[in-house]
Amino acid sequence: MPPEPGEPELRTHEEYEWLHVLAGRVRLVLADHDITLDPGEAAEFDTRLPHWFGPAGGQAVEVLSLLGRQGERIRVRAAPRREAAAGHGRGEGRKTVDTARRR
């Protein structure tokens, strides 16, 4: 995704989204939250909330984005890296955004 000029335009729709940052830094605006995600970090959210994501700066970013039916959530399972398990890896500063709405 290349950088875009101007302010982000927040959108809503009837799905659930999961995104994973592959390269670059991603800015995620989700309702009242403004979050920066680094490579290897992920976010999941209900798209009925106003949202936008794109480059956090002047550099292009690469993301993997999956959309699912409303209310469904994607589960990611992975073994922690050895250094993360010891408290020395990137996992200790992980950001979490979980805005699931259950009925």
GROMACS .gro file of N, CA and C in nm:
model
  309
    1MET      N    1   0.085  -0.117   0.000
    1MET     CA    2   0.000   0.000   0.000
    1MET      C    3   0.090   0.124   0.000
    2PRO      N    4   0.074   0.212  -0.096
    2PRO     CA    5   0.153   0.334  -0.098
    2PRO      C    6   0.095   0.437  -0.001
    3PRO      N    7   0.176   0.534   0.041
    3PRO     CA    8   0.124   0.641   0.128
    3PRO      C    9   0.017   0.720   0.055
    4GLU      N   10  -0.080   0.771   0.130
    4GLU     CA   11  -0.188   0.851   0.073
    4GLU      C   12  -0.186   0.990   0.137
    5PRO      N   13  -0.202   1.094   0.057
    5PRO     CA   14  -0.206   1.229   0.115
    5PRO      C   15  -0.339   1.254   0.187
    6GLY      N   16  -0.339   1.345   0.282
    6GLY     CA   17  -0.462   1.384   0.349
    6GLY      C   18  -0.494   1.297   0.469
    7GLU      N   19  -0.606   1.329   0.531
    7GLU     CA   20  -0.653   1.256   0.648
    7GLU      C   21  -0.723   1.127   0.607
    8PRO      N   22  -0.711   1.023   0.690
    8PRO     CA   23  -0.779   0.896   0.659
    8PRO      C   24  -0.931   0.912   0.659
    9GLU      N   25  -0.997   0.839   0.569
    9GLU     CA   26  -1.142   0.837   0.564
    9GLU      C   27  -1.190   0.707   0.627
   10LEU      N   28  -1.250   0.716   0.746
   10LEU     CA   29  -1.296   0.597   0.817
   10LEU      C   30  -1.419   0.541   0.750
   11ARG      N   31  -1.427   0.407   0.746
   11ARG     CA   32  -1.539   0.336   0.683
   11ARG      C   33  -1.595   0.231   0.778
   12THR      N   34  -1.715   0.184   0.748
   12THR     CA   35  -1.775   0.073   0.821
   12THR      C   36  -1.837  -0.022   0.721
   13HIS      N   37  -1.845  -0.150   0.757
   13HIS     CA   38  -1.916  -0.250   0.676
   13HIS      C   39  -1.942  -0.371   0.763
   14GLU      N   40  -2.019  -0.465   0.717
   14GLU     CA   41  -2.065  -0.581   0.794
   14GLU      C   42  -1.972  -0.700   0.780
   15GLU      N   43  -1.855  -0.695   0.839
   15GLU     CA   44  -1.764  -0.809   0.838
   15GLU      C   45  -1.677  -0.803   0.962
   16TYR      N   46  -1.581  -0.892   0.966
   16TYR     CA   47  -1.482  -0.895   1.072
   16TYR      C   48  -1.348  -0.902   1.001
   17GLU      N   49  -1.250  -0.821   1.043
   17GLU     CA   50  -1.123  -0.815   0.971
   17GLU      C   51  -1.006  -0.852   1.060
   18TRP      N   52  -0.910  -0.919   0.998
   18TRP     CA   53  -0.784  -0.954   1.062
   18TRP      C   54  -0.675  -0.905   0.968
   19LEU      N   55  -0.576  -0.833   1.022
   19LEU     CA   56  -0.466  -0.791   0.937
   19LEU      C   57  -0.334  -0.819   1.006
   20HIS      N   58  -0.235  -0.853   0.926
   20HIS     CA   59  -0.101  -0.886   0.974
   20HIS      C   60  -0.003  -0.801   0.895
   21VAL      N   61   0.087  -0.731   0.966
   21VAL     CA   62   0.184  -0.643   0.900
   21VAL      C   63   0.303  -0.727   0.853
   22LEU      N   64   0.326  -0.726   0.722
   22LEU     CA   65   0.438  -0.800   0.664
   22LEU      C   66   0.562  -0.712   0.653
   23ALA      N   67   0.546  -0.586   0.613
   23ALA     CA   68   0.660  -0.495   0.597
   23ALA      C   69   0.613  -0.352   0.618
   24GLY      N   70   0.697  -0.270   0.678
   24GLY     CA   71   0.665  -0.131   0.704
   24GLY      C   72   0.590  -0.114   0.834
   25ARG      N   73   0.551   0.008   0.862
   25ARG     CA   74   0.474   0.040   0.983
   25ARG      C   75   0.335   0.083   0.940
   26VAL      N   76   0.232   0.024   1.001
   26VAL     CA   77   0.093   0.047   0.963
   26VAL      C   78   0.024   0.129   1.071
   27ARG      N   79  -0.049   0.230   1.027
   27ARG     CA   80  -0.135   0.307   1.118
   27ARG      C   81  -0.275   0.250   1.106
   28LEU      N   82  -0.332   0.213   1.219
   28LEU     CA   83  -0.469   0.163   1.225
   28LEU      C   84  -0.550   0.261   1.308
   29VAL      N   85  -0.649   0.322   1.245
   29VAL     CA   86  -0.744   0.409   1.316
   29VAL      C   87  -0.870   0.327   1.331
   30LEU      N   88  -0.908   0.302   1.455
   30LEU     CA   89  -1.023   0.216   1.486
   30LEU      C   90  -1.108   0.287   1.590
   31ALA      N   91  -1.218   0.346   1.546
   31ALA     CA   92  -1.305   0.426   1.633
   31ALA      C   93  -1.219   0.534   1.701
   32ASP      N   94  -1.206   0.530   1.833
   32ASP     CA   95  -1.129   0.631   1.907
   32ASP      C   96  -0.982   0.594   1.924
   33HIS      N   97  -0.939   0.480   1.870
   33HIS     CA   98  -0.801   0.434   1.886
   33HIS      C   99  -0.720   0.469   1.762
   34ASP      N  100  -0.596   0.509   1.785
   34ASP     CA  101  -0.501   0.538   1.676
   34ASP      C  102  -0.374   0.460   1.711
   35ILE      N  103  -0.348   0.352   1.640
   35ILE     CA  104  -0.245   0.255   1.676
   35ILE      C  105  -0.144   0.240   1.564
   36THR      N  106  -0.018   0.223   1.599
   36THR     CA  107   0.086   0.194   1.499
   36THR      C  108   0.131   0.050   1.520
   37LEU      N  109   0.128  -0.029   1.413
   37LEU     CA  110   0.168  -0.169   1.417
   37LEU      C  111   0.299  -0.186   1.340
   38ASP      N  112   0.388  -0.266   1.394
   38ASP     CA  113   0.517  -0.296   1.333
   38ASP      C  114   0.512  -0.430   1.260
   39PRO      N  115   0.611  -0.459   1.176
   39PRO     CA  116   0.614  -0.589   1.108
   39PRO      C  117   0.603  -0.705   1.208
   40GLY      N  118   0.519  -0.802   1.175
   40GLY     CA  119   0.498  -0.918   1.262
   40GLY      C  120   0.381  -0.901   1.357
   41GLU      N  121   0.327  -0.780   1.371
   41GLU     CA  122   0.214  -0.758   1.460
   41GLU      C  123   0.083  -0.771   1.383
   42ALA      N  124  -0.023  -0.802   1.456
   42ALA     CA  125  -0.153  -0.825   1.394
   42ALA      C  126  -0.261  -0.753   1.474
   43ALA      N  127  -0.374  -0.728   1.409
   43ALA     CA  128  -0.491  -0.671   1.474
   43ALA      C  129  -0.614  -0.740   1.418
   44GLU      N  130  -0.716  -0.752   1.500
   44GLU     CA  131  -0.844  -0.804   1.454
   44GLU      C  132  -0.952  -0.714   1.509
   45PHE      N  133  -1.056  -0.691   1.428
   45PHE     CA  134  -1.160  -0.599   1.473
   45PHE      C  135  -1.290  -0.620   1.397
   46ASP      N  136  -1.396  -0.575   1.459
   46ASP     CA  137  -1.530  -0.575   1.402
   46ASP      C  138  -1.538  -0.455   1.308
   47THR      N  139  -1.565  -0.475   1.180
   47THR     CA  140  -1.564  -0.366   1.083
   47THR      C  141  -1.689  -0.278   1.090
   48ARG      N  142  -1.780  -0.308   1.181
   48ARG     CA  143  -1.891  -0.216   1.204
   48ARG      C  144  -1.842  -0.091   1.277
   49LEU      N  145  -1.722  -0.100   1.337
   49LEU     CA  146  -1.659   0.017   1.397
   49LEU      C  147  -1.593   0.099   1.286
   50PRO      N  148  -1.601   0.231   1.291
   50PRO     CA  149  -1.532   0.312   1.190
   50PRO      C  150  -1.382   0.280   1.193
   51HIS      N  151  -1.323   0.256   1.075
   51HIS     CA  152  -1.183   0.216   1.071
   51HIS      C  153  -1.115   0.257   0.941
   52TRP      N  154  -0.982   0.260   0.947
   52TRP     CA  155  -0.896   0.286   0.832
   52TRP      C  156  -0.758   0.233   0.868
   53PHE      N  157  -0.685   0.178   0.770
   53PHE     CA  158  -0.545   0.146   0.793
   53PHE      C  159  -0.464   0.173   0.667
   54GLY      N  160  -0.339   0.208   0.689
   54GLY     CA  161  -0.249   0.241   0.580
   54GLY      C  162  -0.111   0.270   0.636
   55PRO      N  163  -0.020   0.321   0.552
   55PRO     CA  164   0.116   0.350   0.597
   55PRO      C  165   0.118   0.449   0.714
   56ALA      N  166   0.205   0.424   0.811
   56ALA     CA  167   0.218   0.513   0.926
   56ALA      C  168   0.304   0.634   0.893
   57GLY      N  169   0.377   0.630   0.784
   57GLY     CA  170   0.462   0.742   0.744
   57GLY      C  171   0.466   0.753   0.594
   58GLY      N  172   0.579   0.798   0.542
   58GLY     CA  173   0.592   0.821   0.400
   58GLY      C  174   0.636   0.699   0.321
   59GLN      N  175   0.647   0.583   0.385
   59GLN     CA  176   0.692   0.461   0.318
   59GLN      C  177   0.573   0.367   0.293
   60ALA      N  178   0.579   0.294   0.182
   60ALA     CA  179   0.475   0.194   0.151
   60ALA      C  180   0.480   0.082   0.255
   61VAL      N  181   0.367   0.014   0.273
   61VAL     CA  182   0.358  -0.098   0.366
   61VAL      C  183   0.299  -0.219   0.294
   62GLU      N  184   0.323  -0.336   0.351
   62GLU     CA  185   0.268  -0.460   0.298
   62GLU      C  186   0.194  -0.529   0.412
   63VAL      N  187   0.066  -0.560   0.389
   63VAL     CA  188  -0.016  -0.626   0.491
   63VAL      C  189  -0.088  -0.745   0.429
   64LEU      N  190  -0.121  -0.839   0.513
   64LEU     CA  191  -0.210  -0.949   0.477
   64LEU      C  192  -0.341  -0.919   0.549
   65SER      N  193  -0.448  -0.905   0.474
   65SER     CA  194  -0.577  -0.869   0.531
   65SER      C  195  -0.680  -0.976   0.494
   66LEU      N  196  -0.750  -1.027   0.594
   66LEU     CA  197  -0.855  -1.127   0.573
   66LEU      C  198  -0.986  -1.075   0.629
   67LEU      N  199  -1.092  -1.096   0.554
   67LEU     CA  200  -1.226  -1.057   0.599
   67LEU      C  201  -1.309  -1.181   0.620
   68GLY      N  202  -1.389  -1.182   0.725
   68GLY     CA  203  -1.478  -1.295   0.752
   68GLY      C  204  -1.619  -1.246   0.778
   69ARG      N  205  -1.708  -1.341   0.787
   69ARG     CA  206  -1.847  -1.306   0.816
   69ARG      C  207  -1.857  -1.241   0.953
   70GLN      N  208  -1.960  -1.160   0.970
   70GLN     CA  209  -1.981  -1.089   1.095
   70GLN      C  210  -1.983  -1.185   1.213
   71GLY      N  211  -1.906  -1.154   1.315
   71GLY     CA  212  -1.905  -1.232   1.437
   71GLY      C  213  -1.804  -1.345   1.439
   72GLU      N  214  -1.750  -1.384   1.323
   72GLU     CA  215  -1.649  -1.490   1.321
   72GLU      C  216  -1.513  -1.429   1.351
   73ARG      N  217  -1.432  -1.505   1.422
   73ARG     CA  218  -1.299  -1.458   1.457
   73ARG      C  219  -1.197  -1.560   1.409
   74ILE      N  220  -1.084  -1.509   1.364
   74ILE     CA  221  -0.974  -1.595   1.319
   74ILE      C  222  -0.883  -1.620   1.438
   75ARG      N  223  -0.842  -1.742   1.453
   75ARG     CA  224  -0.749  -1.778   1.561
   75ARG      C  225  -0.614  -1.808   1.501
   76VAL      N  226  -0.512  -1.748   1.558
   76VAL     CA  227  -0.374  -1.773   1.513
   76VAL      C  228  -0.303  -1.847   1.625
   77ARG      N  229  -0.247  -1.959   1.591
   77ARG     CA  230  -0.172  -2.038   1.688
   77ARG      C  231  -0.029  -2.051   1.640
   78ALA      N  232   0.065  -2.017   1.725
   78ALA     CA  233   0.207  -2.029   1.689
   78ALA      C  234   0.286  -2.049   1.817
   79ALA      N  235   0.389  -2.130   1.809
   79ALA     CA  236   0.477  -2.149   1.923
   79ALA      C  237   0.561  -2.022   1.941
   80PRO      N  238   0.579  -1.975   2.065
   80PRO     CA  239   0.661  -1.856   2.085
   80PRO      C  240   0.807  -1.884   2.051
   81ARG      N  241   0.875  -1.778   2.004
   81ARG     CA  242   1.018  -1.792   1.981
   81ARG      C  243   1.088  -1.814   2.114
   82ARG      N  244   1.196  -1.886   2.110
   82ARG     CA  245   1.269  -1.919   2.232
   82ARG      C  246   1.303  -1.793   2.312
   83GLU      N  247   1.355  -1.687   2.247
   83GLU     CA  248   1.391  -1.566   2.320
   83GLU      C  249   1.269  -1.493   2.373
   84ALA      N  250   1.154  -1.501   2.302
   84ALA     CA  251   1.031  -1.439   2.351
   84ALA      C  252   0.981  -1.509   2.475
   85ALA      N  253   0.994  -1.640   2.478
   85ALA     CA  254   0.950  -1.716   2.594
   85ALA      C  255   1.032  -1.680   2.717
   86ALA      N  256   1.158  -1.641   2.698
   86ALA     CA  257   1.245  -1.603   2.808
   86ALA      C  258   1.230  -1.455   2.844
   87GLY      N  259   1.142  -1.382   2.772
   87GLY     CA  260   1.119  -1.242   2.801
   87GLY      C  261   1.216  -1.149   2.731
   88HIS      N  262   1.288  -1.199   2.631
   88HIS     CA  263   1.387  -1.117   2.562
   88HIS      C  264   1.349  -1.085   2.419
   89GLY      N  265   1.233  -1.128   2.372
   89GLY     CA  266   1.197  -1.110   2.231
   89GLY      C  267   1.095  -1.001   2.211
   90ARG      N  268   1.055  -0.984   2.085
   90ARG     CA  269   0.957  -0.882   2.050
   90ARG      C  270   0.821  -0.907   2.114
   91GLY      N  271   0.790  -1.030   2.150
   91GLY     CA  272   0.659  -1.063   2.202
   91GLY      C  273   0.621  -0.991   2.329
   92GLU      N  274   0.720  -0.943   2.407
   92GLU     CA  275   0.688  -0.881   2.534
   92GLU      C  276   0.621  -0.745   2.519
   93GLY      N  277   0.635  -0.680   2.403
   93GLY     CA  278   0.573  -0.550   2.382
   93GLY      C  279   0.455  -0.556   2.287
   94ARG      N  280   0.398  -0.672   2.269
   94ARG     CA  281   0.293  -0.692   2.170
   94ARG      C  282   0.170  -0.606   2.200
   95LYS      N  283   0.112  -0.547   2.094
   95LYS     CA  284  -0.009  -0.466   2.107
   95LYS      C  285  -0.130  -0.555   2.082
   96THR      N  286  -0.237  -0.531   2.155
   96THR     CA  287  -0.359  -0.609   2.137
   96THR      C  288  -0.476  -0.515   2.114
   97VAL      N  289  -0.547  -0.539   2.006
   97VAL     CA  290  -0.671  -0.467   1.979
   97VAL      C  291  -0.776  -0.574   1.953
   98ASP      N  292  -0.868  -0.590   2.045
   98ASP     CA  293  -0.973  -0.690   2.029
   98ASP      C  294  -1.104  -0.622   2.062
   99THR      N  295  -1.183  -0.594   1.960
   99THR     CA  296  -1.307  -0.520   1.979
   99THR      C  297  -1.428  -0.604   1.940
  100ALA      N  298  -1.418  -0.733   1.962
  100ALA     CA  299  -1.526  -0.824   1.921
  100ALA      C  300  -1.656  -0.791   1.994
  101ARG      N  301  -1.763  -0.798   1.919
  101ARG     CA  302  -1.896  -0.782   1.979
  101ARG      C  303  -1.966  -0.915   1.965
  102ARG      N  304  -2.011  -0.969   2.073
  102ARG     CA  305  -2.084  -1.097   2.071
  102ARG      C  306  -2.230  -1.071   2.101
  103ARG      N  307  -2.313  -1.145   2.033
  103ARG     CA  308  -2.458  -1.135   2.059
  103ARG      C  309  -2.506  -1.257   2.128
   0.00000   0.00000   0.00000
